[in-house]
Amino acid sequence: MSAANLVMQSYGRCCASPDFFDSFYRHFLASSPLIREKFVDTDMTAQKQLLRQGILNLVMHARGMPDTKLRALGESHSRQHLDIRPELYDLWLDALLLTISEHDKECDADVRQAWREVLNKGIAVIKAGY
Ligand code: HEM
């Protein structure tokens, strides 16, 4: 199965796990004070819904969708707006992979590798807008 399809199926299992997004933000916020600082004024309930769609955009990009949505994320996360420094995406990726391993019961080395491939491709588009 292609990396994009492995990821699509894994993401379906993750989204079916009720506290997937709670776990992700718990890990992500715990990873650095720099991350916590960025979310001090954020409505985290709304943010979890936005991230659900944001990850879907990364997955759909790997399946051939044009990069319009990811370029818009690149713009909102750029130095003129949210100012998310490129190295912070490493923490984001680590927190997400950890959360996937915990919530997707079928996650193995192949699924993790497929996620890495798919996410890195989309993250590169977002970082390019910094
Ligand atoms: C907002 C997705 C990485 C911090 C958002 C939004 C989405 C999103 C969909 C809301 C819409 C928007 O503002 O454009 C993603 C995805 C990421 C990512 C898919 C990884 C590929 C990061 C990282 C940080 C971050 C690494 C670092 C702290 C924020 C903040 C907001 C935000 C502070 C605004 C929260 C607020 O409204 O108070 N993100 N993001 N994001 N993101 Fe990200």
Tab-separated table of C-alpha atoms and ligand atoms in Angstrom:
chain	number	residue	atom	x	y	z
A	1	MET	CA	0.000	0.000	0.000
A	2	SER	CA	1.241	3.532	-0.747
A	3	ALA	CA	2.473	5.730	2.111
A	4	ALA	CA	-0.453	8.120	1.560
A	5	ASN	CA	-2.997	5.292	1.849
A	6	LEU	CA	-1.339	3.762	4.927
A	7	VAL	CA	-1.515	7.192	6.532
A	8	MET	CA	-5.133	7.815	5.497
A	9	GLN	CA	-6.204	4.552	7.172
A	10	SER	CA	-4.097	5.205	10.258
A	11	TYR	CA	-5.568	8.713	10.571
A	12	GLY	CA	-9.070	7.219	10.421
A	13	ARG	CA	-8.216	4.972	13.391
A	14	CYS	CA	-6.671	7.917	15.287
A	15	CYS	CA	-9.725	10.140	14.753
A	16	ALA	CA	-11.948	7.328	16.017
A	17	SER	CA	-10.023	7.425	19.308
A	18	PRO	CA	-11.950	10.003	21.409
A	19	ASP	CA	-8.991	11.678	23.133
A	20	PHE	CA	-6.504	11.646	20.246
A	21	PHE	CA	-6.335	15.452	19.948
A	22	ASP	CA	-6.262	15.945	23.742
A	23	SER	CA	-3.260	13.610	23.900
A	24	PHE	CA	-1.545	15.386	21.021
A	25	TYR	CA	-1.789	18.821	22.671
A	26	ARG	CA	-0.752	17.360	26.037
A	27	HIS	CA	2.464	16.015	24.462
A	28	PHE	CA	3.032	19.060	22.251
A	29	LEU	CA	2.578	21.628	25.056
A	30	ALA	CA	4.786	19.527	27.368
A	31	SER	CA	7.603	19.535	24.812
A	32	SER	CA	8.798	23.137	25.358
A	33	PRO	CA	7.954	26.398	27.149
A	34	LEU	CA	8.222	28.055	23.706
A	35	ILE	CA	5.231	26.009	22.577
A	36	ARG	CA	3.181	26.740	25.724
A	37	GLU	CA	3.860	30.457	25.279
A	38	LYS	CA	2.360	30.409	21.772
A	39	PHE	CA	-0.926	28.927	22.999
A	40	VAL	CA	-1.503	30.992	26.197
A	41	ASP	CA	-4.521	32.830	24.747
A	42	THR	CA	-5.857	30.002	22.598
A	43	ASP	CA	-9.256	28.340	22.890
A	44	MET	CA	-7.906	24.789	22.862
A	45	THR	CA	-11.287	23.182	22.124
A	46	ALA	CA	-11.514	25.144	18.878
A	47	GLN	CA	-7.819	24.543	18.179
A	48	LYS	CA	-8.306	20.752	18.321
A	49	GLN	CA	-10.990	20.983	15.609
A	50	LEU	CA	-8.745	23.190	13.471
A	51	LEU	CA	-5.882	20.726	13.804
A	52	ARG	CA	-8.125	17.806	12.785
A	53	GLN	CA	-8.638	19.611	9.446
A	54	GLY	CA	-5.001	20.768	9.279
A	55	ILE	CA	-3.685	17.196	9.455
A	56	LEU	CA	-6.235	16.147	6.852
A	57	ASN	CA	-4.805	18.850	4.561
A	58	LEU	CA	-1.321	17.354	4.989
A	59	VAL	CA	-2.629	13.872	4.195
A	60	MET	CA	-4.639	15.044	1.159
A	61	HIS	CA	-1.595	16.904	-0.159
A	62	ALA	CA	0.313	13.589	-0.158
A	63	ARG	CA	-2.571	12.122	-2.149
A	64	GLY	CA	-2.131	14.764	-4.847
A	65	MET	CA	-4.281	17.676	-3.674
A	66	PRO	CA	-2.830	21.064	-4.717
A	67	ASP	CA	-0.836	22.848	-2.020
A	68	THR	CA	-3.165	25.892	-1.742
A	69	LYS	CA	-4.334	25.062	1.837
A	70	LEU	CA	-0.788	24.319	3.009
A	71	ARG	CA	0.503	27.565	1.524
A	72	ALA	CA	-2.225	29.397	3.458
A	73	LEU	CA	-0.988	27.648	6.653
A	74	GLY	CA	2.538	28.712	5.700
A	75	GLU	CA	1.277	32.290	5.539
A	76	SER	CA	-0.628	32.185	8.880
A	77	HIS	CA	2.391	30.559	10.620
A	78	SER	CA	4.955	32.892	8.991
A	79	ARG	CA	7.183	35.361	10.833
A	80	GLN	CA	4.762	38.229	10.025
A	81	HIS	CA	1.830	36.432	11.646
A	82	LEU	CA	2.070	33.604	14.228
A	83	ASP	CA	5.881	33.574	13.900
A	84	ILE	CA	6.355	29.803	14.238
A	85	ARG	CA	10.080	29.187	13.817
A	86	PRO	CA	10.886	26.262	11.479
A	87	GLU	CA	12.605	24.183	14.209
A	88	LEU	CA	9.347	24.066	16.207
A	89	TYR	CA	7.916	21.709	13.566
A	90	ASP	CA	10.329	19.000	14.806
A	91	LEU	CA	8.578	19.116	18.201
A	92	TRP	CA	5.201	19.065	16.459
A	93	LEU	CA	6.193	16.002	14.428
A	94	ASP	CA	7.602	14.142	17.463
A	95	ALA	CA	4.458	14.864	19.523
A	96	LEU	CA	2.212	13.711	16.686
A	97	LEU	CA	4.151	10.478	16.033
A	98	LEU	CA	4.093	9.667	19.746
A	99	THR	CA	0.328	10.279	19.871
A	100	ILE	CA	-0.270	8.133	16.765
A	101	SER	CA	1.744	5.275	18.311
A	102	GLU	CA	-0.431	5.461	21.416
A	103	HIS	CA	-3.819	5.684	19.679
A	104	ASP	CA	-3.519	3.640	16.470
A	105	LYS	CA	-3.553	0.005	17.571
A	106	GLU	CA	-2.254	-1.062	14.131
A	107	CYS	CA	0.649	1.368	14.126
A	108	ASP	CA	3.967	-0.367	13.298
A	109	ALA	CA	7.336	0.720	11.859
A	110	ASP	CA	5.908	0.885	8.296
A	111	VAL	CA	2.973	3.053	9.345
A	112	ARG	CA	5.278	5.369	11.320
A	113	GLN	CA	7.633	5.672	8.341
A	114	ALA	CA	4.690	6.436	6.039
A	115	TRP	CA	3.533	9.197	8.396
A	116	ARG	CA	7.028	10.694	8.501
A	117	GLU	CA	7.205	10.779	4.719
A	118	VAL	CA	3.750	12.314	4.299
A	119	LEU	CA	4.129	14.897	7.067
A	120	ASN	CA	7.626	15.980	6.053
A	121	LYS	CA	6.442	16.699	2.524
A	122	GLY	CA	3.608	18.950	3.746
A	123	ILE	CA	5.623	20.562	6.538
A	124	ALA	CA	8.225	21.575	3.928
A	125	VAL	CA	5.519	23.585	2.114
A	126	ILE	CA	4.425	25.297	5.366
A	127	LYS	CA	8.027	26.069	6.438
A	128	ALA	CA	8.794	27.508	2.991
A	129	GLY	CA	6.312	30.286	3.813
A	130	TYR	CA	8.157	31.331	6.969
B	1	HEM	C1	-3.090	27.818	14.383
B	1	HEM	C2	-2.343	23.769	11.853
B	1	HEM	C3	2.239	23.659	13.430
B	1	HEM	C4	1.168	27.110	16.602
B	1	HEM	C5	-3.254	26.773	13.517
B	1	HEM	C6	-4.437	26.521	12.713
B	1	HEM	C7	-4.238	25.382	12.020
B	1	HEM	C8	-2.912	24.902	12.366
B	1	HEM	C9	-5.185	24.702	11.028
B	1	HEM	C10	-5.658	27.436	12.667
B	1	HEM	C11	-5.748	28.171	11.345
B	1	HEM	C12	-4.592	29.091	11.052
B	1	HEM	O1	-4.187	29.869	11.939
B	1	HEM	O2	-4.078	29.025	9.920
B	1	HEM	C13	-1.005	23.416	12.037
B	1	HEM	C14	-0.351	22.308	11.352
B	1	HEM	C15	0.935	22.300	11.796
B	1	HEM	C16	1.074	23.380	12.761
B	1	HEM	C17	-1.015	21.375	10.343
B	1	HEM	C18	2.080	21.385	11.421
B	1	HEM	C19	2.339	20.992	10.198
B	1	HEM	C20	2.338	24.552	14.454
B	1	HEM	C21	3.503	24.690	15.292
B	1	HEM	C22	3.203	25.649	16.210
B	1	HEM	C23	1.847	26.125	15.921
B	1	HEM	C24	4.825	23.925	15.157
B	1	HEM	C25	4.148	26.090	17.284
B	1	HEM	C26	3.785	26.526	18.468
B	1	HEM	C27	-0.057	27.631	16.241
B	1	HEM	C28	-0.687	28.771	16.912
B	1	HEM	C29	-1.923	28.965	16.279
B	1	HEM	C30	-2.018	27.953	15.229
B	1	HEM	C31	-0.098	29.583	18.074
B	1	HEM	C32	-2.962	30.057	16.607
B	1	HEM	C33	-3.717	29.681	17.846
B	1	HEM	C34	-4.737	30.755	18.227
B	1	HEM	O3	-5.620	31.056	17.398
B	1	HEM	O4	-4.637	31.265	19.351
B	1	HEM	N1	-2.344	25.771	13.278
B	1	HEM	N2	-0.120	24.036	12.870
B	1	HEM	N3	1.367	25.427	14.847
B	1	HEM	N4	-0.878	27.180	15.258
B	1	HEM	FE1	-0.478	25.648	14.021
